[in-house]
C-alpha cells in the first residue's frame, strides 16, 4: 500500500541495498547509528542501513545530469539496534523531492497522502531539531503522541555533501508503527 500511495503521489520508486557504506550517513548528518558488520568483505558494504534517506540522497547525487524535478521514494527494510538478537529489521518509507521549487508544503502533502492511504487520518507535526534539516523547517511526525517519523527541508550542508545543487525536501516514516502499512 505504501508503494502504491507514493507512486500515485508522483514519486518514482528506487531500490537500494540494505548493505551500505556508513559514509553516506555521515554526509547526511544522520544521528542514526548504523549497525556495523563484523569482518566485512568490503568497506563499501561494511554496515547495515538504519534509515533510507542517505541512500536516496546518494541516488539523487548520481543523477544530477537528469532533468528536474526529481521525486524518488523507497519503502524498504532497515536494521536497527534492539531486540533479543541485538538487531531488528524494520520497514520504513522515505520520499525525497529535489527541484528548484521544492518546499515543505510539497513534502507535507505527499506525507498526508501516504498516511491517509494507510488509514491514518489523525497525526500531528511537532517541531524538532535534527542536523540534517533546516532549522525551523522540520518536524517530527506524531501519531497518538508517539514519534513515527520526520519531515523537513534538507540542510544546505547535506546538499553540498552530496553535490546537490537543487533544494530537497524529504520525509521518512516507520511503517511498522502504522496500523495498515
Tab-separated table of N, CA and C in Angstrom:
chain	number	residue	atom	x	y	z
A	1	UNK	N	0.812	-1.206	0.000
A	1	UNK	CA	0.000	0.000	0.000
A	1	UNK	C	0.851	1.264	0.000
A	2	UNK	N	1.938	1.276	0.776
A	2	UNK	CA	2.788	2.467	0.842
A	2	UNK	C	3.388	2.765	-0.522
A	3	UNK	N	3.849	1.735	-1.201
A	3	UNK	CA	4.439	1.928	-2.537
A	3	UNK	C	3.409	2.517	-3.505
A	4	UNK	N	2.224	1.968	-3.502
A	4	UNK	CA	1.171	2.472	-4.390
A	4	UNK	C	0.846	3.929	-4.079
A	5	UNK	N	0.771	4.262	-2.799
A	5	UNK	CA	0.432	5.629	-2.398
A	5	UNK	C	1.494	6.618	-2.857
A	6	UNK	N	2.758	6.290	-2.658
A	6	UNK	CA	3.820	7.221	-3.040
A	6	UNK	C	3.961	7.316	-4.558
A	7	UNK	N	3.766	6.215	-5.254
A	7	UNK	CA	3.799	6.263	-6.722
A	7	UNK	C	2.654	7.123	-7.250
A	8	UNK	N	1.475	6.993	-6.649
A	8	UNK	CA	0.336	7.789	-7.106
A	8	UNK	C	0.494	9.265	-6.753
A	9	UNK	N	1.401	9.582	-5.828
A	9	UNK	CA	1.684	10.974	-5.471
A	9	UNK	C	2.743	11.585	-6.390
A	10	UNK	N	3.209	10.818	-7.376
A	10	UNK	CA	4.144	11.357	-8.350
A	10	UNK	C	5.607	11.058	-8.088
A	11	UNK	N	5.887	10.137	-7.183
A	11	UNK	CA	7.267	9.757	-6.878
A	11	UNK	C	7.625	8.474	-7.629
A	12	UNK	N	8.894	8.333	-7.975
A	12	UNK	CA	9.399	7.156	-8.677
A	12	UNK	C	10.100	6.265	-7.659
A	13	UNK	N	9.792	4.974	-7.694
A	13	UNK	CA	10.371	4.055	-6.715
A	13	UNK	C	11.834	3.762	-7.013
A	14	UNK	N	12.616	3.741	-5.951
A	14	UNK	CA	14.026	3.358	-6.021
A	14	UNK	C	14.221	2.142	-5.127
A	15	UNK	N	15.185	1.333	-5.466
A	15	UNK	CA	15.540	0.184	-4.640
A	15	UNK	C	17.031	0.265	-4.363
A	16	UNK	N	17.399	0.299	-3.100
A	16	UNK	CA	18.816	0.347	-2.749
A	16	UNK	C	19.138	-0.810	-1.817
A	17	UNK	N	20.413	-1.044	-1.641
A	17	UNK	CA	20.861	-2.178	-0.834
A	17	UNK	C	20.709	-1.904	0.662
A	18	UNK	N	20.428	-2.953	1.410
A	18	UNK	CA	20.428	-2.849	2.868
A	18	UNK	C	21.869	-2.715	3.354
A	19	UNK	N	22.793	-3.382	2.667
A	19	UNK	CA	24.217	-3.205	2.958
A	19	UNK	C	24.644	-1.856	2.413
A	20	UNK	N	25.412	-1.112	3.199
A	20	UNK	CA	25.774	0.228	2.758
A	20	UNK	C	27.131	0.634	3.311
A	21	UNK	N	27.543	1.801	2.887
A	21	UNK	CA	28.749	2.433	3.388
A	21	UNK	C	28.306	3.502	4.377
A	22	UNK	N	28.815	3.472	5.569
A	22	UNK	CA	28.387	4.401	6.612
A	22	UNK	C	28.698	5.853	6.257
A	23	UNK	N	29.577	6.086	5.284
A	23	UNK	CA	29.919	7.451	4.884
A	23	UNK	C	28.694	8.235	4.428
A	24	UNK	N	27.749	7.577	3.768
A	24	UNK	CA	26.544	8.268	3.312
A	24	UNK	C	25.763	8.817	4.499
A	25	UNK	N	25.731	8.088	5.594
A	25	UNK	CA	25.038	8.563	6.793
A	25	UNK	C	25.734	9.791	7.358
A	26	UNK	N	27.070	9.785	7.344
A	26	UNK	CA	27.809	10.950	7.828
A	26	UNK	C	27.549	12.153	6.931
A	27	UNK	N	27.532	11.938	5.613
A	27	UNK	CA	27.266	13.028	4.677
A	27	UNK	C	25.868	13.603	4.885
A	28	UNK	N	24.933	12.760	5.303
A	28	UNK	CA	23.556	13.199	5.530
A	28	UNK	C	23.368	13.790	6.925
A	29	UNK	N	24.457	13.922	7.689
A	29	UNK	CA	24.403	14.416	9.069
A	29	UNK	C	23.410	13.614	9.898
A	30	UNK	N	23.351	12.331	9.627
A	30	UNK	CA	22.412	11.445	10.305
A	30	UNK	C	22.815	11.228	11.755
A	31	UNK	N	21.822	11.164	12.609
A	31	UNK	CA	22.058	10.852	14.016
A	31	UNK	C	21.801	9.375	14.300
A	32	UNK	N	21.379	8.643	13.287
A	32	UNK	CA	21.126	7.210	13.423
A	32	UNK	C	22.448	6.462	13.392
A	33	UNK	N	22.652	5.590	14.349
A	33	UNK	CA	23.860	4.761	14.363
A	33	UNK	C	23.593	3.520	13.523
A	34	UNK	N	24.345	3.382	12.457
A	34	UNK	CA	24.198	2.214	11.596
A	34	UNK	C	24.842	1.002	12.268
A	35	UNK	N	24.317	-0.169	11.980
A	35	UNK	CA	24.860	-1.414	12.517
A	35	UNK	C	26.045	-1.809	11.651
A	36	UNK	N	27.206	-1.926	12.273
A	36	UNK	CA	28.415	-2.302	11.539
A	36	UNK	C	28.514	-3.819	11.450
A	37	UNK	N	29.014	-4.291	10.320
A	37	UNK	CA	29.210	-5.720	10.101
A	37	UNK	C	30.602	-6.088	10.590
A	38	UNK	N	30.676	-7.150	11.360
A	38	UNK	CA	31.968	-7.629	11.835
A	38	UNK	C	32.673	-8.334	10.676
A	39	UNK	N	33.904	-7.972	10.406
A	39	UNK	CA	34.712	-8.556	9.327
A	39	UNK	C	34.023	-8.498	7.961
A	40	UNK	N	33.668	-7.295	7.485
A	40	UNK	CA	33.023	-7.211	6.173
A	40	UNK	C	33.997	-7.578	5.056
A	41	UNK	N	33.468	-8.102	3.984
A	41	UNK	CA	34.285	-8.448	2.823
A	41	UNK	C	34.795	-7.177	2.147
A	42	UNK	N	33.976	-6.122	2.185
A	42	UNK	CA	34.319	-4.867	1.526
A	42	UNK	C	33.955	-3.697	2.436
A	43	UNK	N	34.791	-2.665	2.472
A	43	UNK	CA	34.459	-1.471	3.250
A	43	UNK	C	33.273	-0.734	2.643
A	44	UNK	N	33.082	-0.926	1.344
A	44	UNK	CA	31.969	-0.277	0.656
A	44	UNK	C	30.625	-0.743	1.221
A	45	UNK	N	30.582	-1.977	1.700
A	45	UNK	CA	29.357	-2.528	2.261
A	45	UNK	C	29.630	-3.065	3.659
A	46	UNK	N	30.112	-2.203	4.539
A	46	UNK	CA	30.503	-2.615	5.878
A	46	UNK	C	29.473	-2.350	6.953
A	47	UNK	N	28.300	-1.841	6.562
A	47	UNK	CA	27.256	-1.523	7.535
A	47	UNK	C	25.895	-1.922	6.988
A	48	UNK	N	24.930	-1.988	7.888
A	48	UNK	CA	23.528	-2.190	7.521
A	48	UNK	C	22.827	-0.856	7.725
A	49	UNK	N	22.068	-0.426	6.739
A	49	UNK	CA	21.449	0.892	6.842
A	49	UNK	C	20.421	0.935	7.963
A	50	UNK	N	20.382	2.068	8.636
A	50	UNK	CA	19.424	2.273	9.709
A	50	UNK	C	18.297	3.199	9.308
A	51	UNK	N	18.426	3.779	8.117
A	51	UNK	CA	17.400	4.662	7.564
A	51	UNK	C	17.574	4.712	6.050
A	52	UNK	N	16.586	5.258	5.370
A	52	UNK	CA	16.583	5.258	3.909
A	52	UNK	C	17.082	6.561	3.288
A	53	UNK	N	16.975	7.667	4.005
A	53	UNK	CA	17.291	8.969	3.422
A	53	UNK	C	18.691	9.060	2.816
A	54	UNK	N	19.759	8.607	3.489
A	54	UNK	CA	21.084	8.714	2.858
A	54	UNK	C	21.171	7.997	1.509
A	55	UNK	N	20.519	6.849	1.383
A	55	UNK	CA	20.533	6.119	0.109
A	55	UNK	C	19.855	6.918	-0.996
A	56	UNK	N	18.728	7.550	-0.673
A	56	UNK	CA	18.017	8.326	-1.689
A	56	UNK	C	18.784	9.588	-2.067
A	57	UNK	N	19.437	10.220	-1.100
A	57	UNK	CA	20.266	11.384	-1.429
A	57	UNK	C	21.440	10.970	-2.316
A	58	UNK	N	22.011	9.802	-2.047
A	58	UNK	CA	23.074	9.278	-2.899
A	58	UNK	C	22.586	9.018	-4.314
A	59	UNK	N	21.378	8.493	-4.435
A	59	UNK	CA	20.782	8.262	-5.752
A	59	UNK	C	20.603	9.579	-6.501
A	60	UNK	N	20.072	10.586	-5.820
A	60	UNK	CA	19.895	11.893	-6.455
A	60	UNK	C	21.239	12.492	-6.853
A	61	UNK	N	22.244	12.288	-6.021
A	61	UNK	CA	23.587	12.775	-6.307
A	61	UNK	C	24.142	12.159	-7.591
A	62	UNK	N	23.839	10.899	-7.807
A	62	UNK	CA	24.315	10.197	-9.007
A	62	UNK	C	23.495	10.552	-10.245
A	63	UNK	N	22.406	11.294	-10.055
A	63	UNK	CA	21.516	11.609	-11.176
A	63	UNK	C	21.351	13.107	-11.414
A	64	UNK	N	22.350	13.896	-11.034
A	64	UNK	CA	22.249	15.345	-11.232
A	64	UNK	C	22.225	15.725	-12.711
A	65	UNK	N	22.669	14.832	-13.573
A	65	UNK	CA	22.664	15.091	-15.017
A	65	UNK	C	21.274	14.905	-15.638
A	66	UNK	N	20.353	14.320	-14.898
A	66	UNK	CA	18.994	14.110	-15.406
A	66	UNK	C	18.133	15.343	-15.136
A	67	UNK	N	17.063	15.519	-15.922
A	67	UNK	CA	16.221	16.710	-15.754
A	67	UNK	C	15.477	16.715	-14.417
A	68	UNK	N	15.175	17.925	-13.980
A	68	UNK	CA	14.399	18.134	-12.758
A	68	UNK	C	12.983	18.522	-13.156
A	69	UNK	N	11.993	18.323	-12.299
A	69	UNK	CA	12.096	17.848	-10.916
A	69	UNK	C	12.370	16.349	-10.839
A	70	UNK	N	13.011	15.957	-9.746
A	70	UNK	CA	13.224	14.544	-9.447
A	70	UNK	C	12.529	14.245	-8.121
A	71	UNK	N	11.680	13.232	-8.148
A	71	UNK	CA	10.951	12.810	-6.946
A	71	UNK	C	11.110	11.296	-6.828
A	72	UNK	N	11.758	10.857	-5.752
A	72	UNK	CA	12.022	9.427	-5.570
A	72	UNK	C	11.552	8.982	-4.192
A	73	UNK	N	11.253	7.699	-4.084
A	73	UNK	CA	10.884	7.132	-2.788
A	73	UNK	C	11.408	5.717	-2.697
A	74	UNK	N	11.480	5.254	-1.467
A	74	UNK	CA	11.768	3.844	-1.220
A	74	UNK	C	10.951	3.407	-0.019
A	75	UNK	N	10.378	2.234	-0.118
A	75	UNK	CA	9.722	1.573	1.009
A	75	UNK	C	10.483	0.269	1.184
A	76	UNK	N	11.239	0.174	2.259
A	76	UNK	CA	12.092	-0.996	2.405
A	76	UNK	C	12.558	-1.218	3.823
A	77	UNK	N	13.432	-2.193	3.958
A	77	UNK	CA	13.906	-2.607	5.275
A	77	UNK	C	15.136	-1.822	5.709
A	78	UNK	N	15.177	-1.570	7.010
A	78	UNK	CA	16.351	-1.014	7.663
A	78	UNK	C	16.649	-1.902	8.862
A	79	UNK	N	17.851	-1.803	9.384
A	79	UNK	CA	18.241	-2.614	10.538
A	79	UNK	C	18.618	-1.668	11.669
A	80	UNK	N	17.978	-1.857	12.818
A	80	UNK	CA	18.231	-1.006	13.983
A	80	UNK	C	18.677	-1.854	15.166
A	81	UNK	N	19.329	-1.215	16.095
A	81	UNK	CA	19.761	-1.907	17.309
A	81	UNK	C	18.550	-2.189	18.194
A	82	UNK	N	18.562	-3.370	18.847
A	82	UNK	CA	17.482	-3.730	19.753
A	82	UNK	C	17.050	-5.170	19.555
A	83	UNK	N	16.115	-5.602	20.358
A	83	UNK	CA	15.606	-6.966	20.250
A	83	UNK	C	16.503	-7.980	20.932
A	84	UNK	N	16.038	-9.230	20.957
A	84	UNK	CA	16.771	-10.308	21.629
A	84	UNK	C	18.129	-10.568	21.002
A	85	UNK	N	18.211	-10.437	19.697
A	85	UNK	CA	19.447	-10.779	18.998
A	85	UNK	C	20.362	-9.581	18.776
A	86	UNK	N	20.007	-8.431	19.329
A	86	UNK	CA	20.851	-7.245	19.202
A	86	UNK	C	20.465	-6.317	18.068
A	87	UNK	N	19.755	-6.841	17.063
A	87	UNK	CA	19.269	-6.007	15.963
A	87	UNK	C	17.851	-6.417	15.591
A	88	UNK	N	17.155	-5.491	14.975
A	88	UNK	CA	15.803	-5.760	14.489
A	88	UNK	C	15.668	-5.195	13.084
A	89	UNK	N	14.949	-5.895	12.243
A	89	UNK	CA	14.643	-5.395	10.911
A	89	UNK	C	13.305	-4.670	10.979
A	90	UNK	N	13.284	-3.449	10.465
A	90	UNK	CA	12.078	-2.617	10.464
A	90	UNK	C	11.774	-2.185	9.041
A	91	UNK	N	10.531	-1.787	8.807
A	91	UNK	CA	10.127	-1.285	7.492
A	91	UNK	C	9.929	0.229	7.565
A	92	UNK	N	10.574	0.941	6.659
A	92	UNK	CA	10.447	2.394	6.572
A	92	UNK	C	9.964	2.781	5.182
A	93	UNK	N	9.445	3.988	5.078
A	93	UNK	CA	9.169	4.615	3.785
A	93	UNK	C	9.778	5.999	3.820
A	94	UNK	N	10.461	6.355	2.744
A	94	UNK	CA	11.113	7.658	2.642
A	94	UNK	C	10.833	8.212	1.253
A	95	UNK	N	10.574	9.506	1.178
A	95	UNK	CA	10.372	10.172	-0.106
A	95	UNK	C	11.165	11.466	-0.118
A	96	UNK	N	11.763	11.777	-1.274
A	96	UNK	CA	12.550	13.000	-1.440
A	96	UNK	C	12.143	13.658	-2.749
A	97	UNK	N	11.886	14.957	-2.690
A	97	UNK	CA	11.642	15.758	-3.890
A	97	UNK	C	12.802	16.729	-4.031
A	98	UNK	N	13.368	16.799	-5.224
A	98	UNK	CA	14.544	17.626	-5.477
A	98	UNK	C	14.302	18.445	-6.744
A	99	UNK	N	14.133	19.757	-6.582
A	99	UNK	CA	13.962	20.676	-7.717
A	99	UNK	C	13.975	22.102	-7.188
A	100	UNK	N	14.006	23.063	-8.080
A	100	UNK	CA	14.194	24.461	-7.677
A	100	UNK	C	13.077	25.000	-6.789
A	101	UNK	N	11.883	24.458	-6.887
A	101	UNK	CA	10.756	24.949	-6.091
A	101	UNK	C	10.353	23.983	-4.971
A	102	UNK	N	11.225	23.034	-4.630
A	102	UNK	CA	10.896	22.060	-3.575
A	102	UNK	C	10.584	22.797	-2.276
A	103	UNK	N	9.488	22.407	-1.636
A	103	UNK	CA	9.085	23.089	-0.401
A	103	UNK	C	8.541	22.084	0.608
A	104	UNK	N	8.536	22.517	1.841
A	104	UNK	CA	7.999	21.678	2.907
A	104	UNK	C	6.524	21.359	2.652
A	105	UNK	N	5.816	22.282	2.024
A	105	UNK	CA	4.407	22.057	1.693
A	105	UNK	C	4.249	20.849	0.770
A	106	UNK	N	5.144	20.713	-0.206
A	106	UNK	CA	5.103	19.570	-1.125
A	106	UNK	C	5.317	18.257	-0.371
A	107	UNK	N	6.313	18.248	0.513
A	107	UNK	CA	6.588	17.033	1.289
A	107	UNK	C	5.425	16.707	2.216
A	108	UNK	N	4.841	17.737	2.834
A	108	UNK	CA	3.720	17.519	3.753
A	108	UNK	C	2.505	16.958	3.020
A	109	UNK	N	2.277	17.418	1.794
A	109	UNK	CA	1.149	16.899	1.007
A	109	UNK	C	1.367	15.428	0.664
A	110	UNK	N	2.596	15.066	0.293
A	110	UNK	CA	2.895	13.661	-0.020
A	110	UNK	C	2.782	12.795	1.230
A	111	UNK	N	3.253	13.314	2.358
A	111	UNK	CA	3.138	12.583	3.627
A	111	UNK	C	1.670	12.365	3.979
A	112	UNK	N	0.866	13.417	3.861
A	112	UNK	CA	-0.565	13.293	4.167
A	112	UNK	C	-1.213	12.240	3.266
A	113	UNK	N	-0.871	12.263	1.975
A	113	UNK	CA	-1.421	11.275	1.035
A	113	UNK	C	-1.039	9.853	1.458
A	114	UNK	N	0.216	9.660	1.823
A	114	UNK	CA	0.670	8.338	2.272
A	114	UNK	C	-0.099	7.898	3.513
A	115	UNK	N	-0.139	8.753	4.526
A	115	UNK	CA	-0.785	8.366	5.786
A	115	UNK	C	-2.276	8.102	5.598
A	116	UNK	N	-2.955	8.947	4.836
A	116	UNK	CA	-4.382	8.719	4.593
A	116	UNK	C	-4.610	7.424	3.818
A	117	UNK	N	-3.726	7.115	2.885
A	117	UNK	CA	-3.833	5.860	2.127
A	117	UNK	C	-3.662	4.641	3.020
A	118	UNK	N	-2.943	4.837	4.134
A	118	UNK	CA	-2.714	3.743	5.077
A	118	UNK	C	-3.700	3.767	6.244
A	119	UNK	N	-4.736	4.596	6.142
A	119	UNK	CA	-5.781	4.624	7.154
A	119	UNK	C	-5.501	5.517	8.343
A	120	UNK	N	-4.509	6.391	8.237
A	120	UNK	CA	-4.180	7.303	9.340
A	120	UNK	C	-4.691	8.690	8.979
A	121	UNK	N	-5.723	9.142	9.676
A	121	UNK	CA	-6.275	10.468	9.413
A	121	UNK	C	-5.824	11.471	10.466
A	122	UNK	N	-5.478	10.972	11.647
A	122	UNK	CA	-5.151	11.863	12.759
A	122	UNK	C	-3.668	11.748	13.098
A	123	UNK	N	-2.917	12.756	12.726
A	123	UNK	CA	-1.492	12.815	13.051
A	123	UNK	C	-1.134	14.278	13.273
A	124	UNK	N	0.023	14.506	13.829
A	124	UNK	CA	0.465	15.877	14.102
A	124	UNK	C	1.925	16.025	13.713
A	125	UNK	N	2.317	17.259	13.428
A	125	UNK	CA	3.710	17.594	13.154
A	125	UNK	C	4.196	18.494	14.279
A	126	UNK	N	5.245	18.056	14.983
A	126	UNK	CA	5.814	18.821	16.090
A	126	UNK	C	7.229	19.246	15.728
A	127	UNK	N	7.589	20.496	15.986
A	127	UNK	CA	8.939	20.961	15.667
A	127	UNK	C	10.012	20.077	16.308
A	128	UNK	N	11.132	19.931	15.601
A	128	UNK	CA	12.257	19.159	16.135
A	128	UNK	C	13.554	19.840	15.720
A	129	UNK	N	14.670	19.264	16.065
A	129	UNK	CA	15.954	19.892	15.795
A	129	UNK	C	16.997	18.931	15.272
A	130	UNK	N	16.742	18.317	14.126
A	130	UNK	CA	17.714	17.394	13.541
A	130	UNK	C	18.689	18.156	12.653
A	131	UNK	N	19.969	17.781	12.723
A	131	UNK	CA	21.018	18.464	11.964
A	131	UNK	C	20.815	18.395	10.457
A	132	UNK	N	20.212	17.326	9.968
A	132	UNK	CA	20.113	17.127	8.520
A	132	UNK	C	19.070	18.000	7.846
A	133	UNK	N	18.210	18.628	8.644
A	133	UNK	CA	17.176	19.502	8.094
A	133	UNK	C	17.399	20.943	8.547
A	134	UNK	N	16.813	21.880	7.800
A	134	UNK	CA	16.961	23.293	8.114
A	134	UNK	C	16.197	23.637	9.389
A	135	UNK	N	16.823	24.468	10.209
A	135	UNK	CA	16.196	24.914	11.454
A	135	UNK	C	14.885	25.634	11.126
A	136	UNK	N	13.829	25.257	11.852
A	136	UNK	CA	12.527	25.874	11.647
A	136	UNK	C	11.748	25.319	10.464
A	137	UNK	N	12.336	24.382	9.733
A	137	UNK	CA	11.672	23.801	8.563
A	137	UNK	C	11.711	22.277	8.647
A	138	UNK	N	11.383	21.790	9.821
A	138	UNK	CA	11.405	20.350	10.070
A	138	UNK	C	10.428	20.027	11.187
A	139	UNK	N	9.983	18.784	11.213
A	139	UNK	CA	9.039	18.372	12.255
A	139	UNK	C	9.087	16.864	12.439
A	140	UNK	N	8.730	16.450	13.638
A	140	UNK	CA	8.513	15.037	13.918
A	140	UNK	C	7.074	14.718	13.527
A	141	UNK	N	6.881	13.553	12.950
A	141	UNK	CA	5.547	13.071	12.604
A	141	UNK	C	5.061	12.266	13.803
A	142	UNK	N	3.944	12.692	14.393
A	142	UNK	CA	3.439	12.096	15.627
A	142	UNK	C	2.062	11.469	15.399
A	143	UNK	N	1.891	10.260	15.948
A	143	UNK	CA	0.587	9.595	15.967
A	143	UNK	C	0.345	9.138	17.400
A	144	UNK	N	-0.764	9.569	17.967
A	144	UNK	CA	-1.113	9.223	19.351
A	144	UNK	C	0.033	9.532	20.311
A	145	UNK	N	0.694	10.660	20.115
A	145	UNK	CA	1.773	11.084	20.997
A	145	UNK	C	3.096	10.377	20.781
A	146	UNK	N	3.175	9.521	19.780
A	146	UNK	CA	4.398	8.758	19.516
A	146	UNK	C	5.028	9.218	18.204
A	147	UNK	N	6.343	9.484	18.232
A	147	UNK	CA	7.058	9.890	17.021
A	147	UNK	C	7.225	8.682	16.106
A	148	UNK	N	6.749	8.815	14.868
A	148	UNK	CA	6.866	7.709	13.901
A	148	UNK	C	7.683	8.112	12.675
A	149	UNK	N	8.184	9.336	12.677
A	149	UNK	CA	8.970	9.769	11.534
A	149	UNK	C	9.375	11.216	11.633
A	150	UNK	N	9.935	11.713	10.532
A	150	UNK	CA	10.430	13.085	10.465
A	150	UNK	C	10.206	13.622	9.055
A	151	UNK	N	10.043	14.937	8.951
A	151	UNK	CA	9.848	15.609	7.672
A	151	UNK	C	10.608	16.919	7.716
A	152	UNK	N	11.158	17.340	6.568
A	152	UNK	CA	11.844	18.623	6.578
A	152	UNK	C	12.492	18.991	5.262
A	153	UNK	N	13.009	20.231	5.227
A	153	UNK	CA	13.808	20.711	4.110
A	153	UNK	C	15.254	20.345	4.407
A	154	UNK	N	15.891	19.654	3.486
A	154	UNK	CA	17.249	19.155	3.698
A	154	UNK	C	18.215	20.334	3.839
A	155	UNK	N	19.071	20.250	4.858
A	155	UNK	CA	20.026	21.313	5.188
A	155	UNK	C	20.996	21.547	4.025
A	156	UNK	N	21.349	22.813	3.750
A	156	UNK	CA	22.298	23.107	2.668
A	156	UNK	C	23.638	22.373	2.797
A	157	UNK	N	24.113	22.128	4.019
A	157	UNK	CA	25.368	21.396	4.184
A	157	UNK	C	25.233	19.961	3.684
A	158	UNK	N	24.083	19.356	3.930
A	158	UNK	CA	23.835	17.995	3.435
A	158	UNK	C	23.784	18.005	1.907
A	159	UNK	N	23.093	18.994	1.344
A	159	UNK	CA	23.039	19.106	-0.119
A	159	UNK	C	24.444	19.231	-0.693
A	160	UNK	N	25.264	20.069	-0.071
A	160	UNK	CA	26.648	20.241	-0.528
A	160	UNK	C	27.437	18.942	-0.392
A	161	UNK	N	27.259	18.245	0.728
A	161	UNK	CA	27.967	16.977	0.944
A	161	UNK	C	27.671	15.958	-0.153
A	162	UNK	N	26.462	16.001	-0.689
A	162	UNK	CA	26.062	15.062	-1.745
A	162	UNK	C	26.215	15.654	-3.149
A	163	UNK	N	26.702	16.886	-3.239
A	163	UNK	CA	26.884	17.516	-4.548
A	163	UNK	C	25.580	17.884	-5.224
A	164	UNK	N	24.550	18.161	-4.436
A	164	UNK	CA	23.239	18.521	-4.984
A	164	UNK	C	23.110	20.041	-5.055
A	165	UNK	N	22.706	20.543	-6.215
A	165	UNK	CA	22.585	21.982	-6.447
A	165	UNK	C	21.158	22.492	-6.250
A	166	UNK	N	20.212	21.593	-6.141
A	166	UNK	CA	18.799	21.961	-6.011
A	166	UNK	C	18.323	21.711	-4.584
A	167	UNK	N	17.337	22.488	-4.122
A	167	UNK	CA	16.752	22.215	-2.807
A	167	UNK	C	16.070	20.848	-2.791
A	168	UNK	N	16.077	20.219	-1.632
A	168	UNK	CA	15.407	18.925	-1.445
A	168	UNK	C	14.538	18.981	-0.197
A	169	UNK	N	13.399	18.331	-0.266
A	169	UNK	CA	12.544	18.115	0.898
A	169	UNK	C	12.339	16.620	1.032
A	170	UNK	N	12.158	16.167	2.261
A	170	UNK	CA	12.060	14.718	2.472
A	170	UNK	C	11.225	14.401	3.697
A	171	UNK	N	10.741	13.180	3.724
A	171	UNK	CA	10.184	12.621	4.958
A	171	UNK	C	10.548	11.152	5.010
A	172	UNK	N	10.617	10.646	6.235
A	172	UNK	CA	10.832	9.214	6.454
A	172	UNK	C	9.971	8.798	7.628
A	173	UNK	N	9.210	7.716	7.439
A	173	UNK	CA	8.341	7.207	8.496
A	173	UNK	C	8.588	5.718	8.696
A	174	UNK	N	8.324	5.278	9.916
A	174	UNK	CA	8.453	3.862	10.261
A	174	UNK	C	7.114	3.182	9.977
A	175	UNK	N	7.066	2.402	8.920
A	175	UNK	CA	5.816	1.752	8.527
A	175	UNK	C	5.321	0.773	9.581
A	176	UNK	N	6.235	0.159	10.322
A	176	UNK	CA	5.834	-0.798	11.364
A	176	UNK	C	4.988	-0.141	12.453
A	177	UNK	N	5.046	1.183	12.541
A	177	UNK	CA	4.295	1.912	13.566
A	177	UNK	C	2.886	2.280	13.089
A	178	UNK	N	2.593	2.008	11.824
A	178	UNK	CA	1.306	2.402	11.257
A	178	UNK	C	0.351	1.212	11.227
A	179	UNK	N	-0.952	1.474	11.380
A	179	UNK	CA	-1.904	0.368	11.503
A	179	UNK	C	-2.070	-0.494	10.258
A	180	UNK	N	-2.030	0.096	9.066
A	180	UNK	CA	-2.354	-0.681	7.867
A	180	UNK	C	-1.258	-0.642	6.818
A	181	UNK	N	-0.009	-0.509	7.226
A	181	UNK	CA	1.092	-0.425	6.264
A	181	UNK	C	1.397	-1.798	5.735
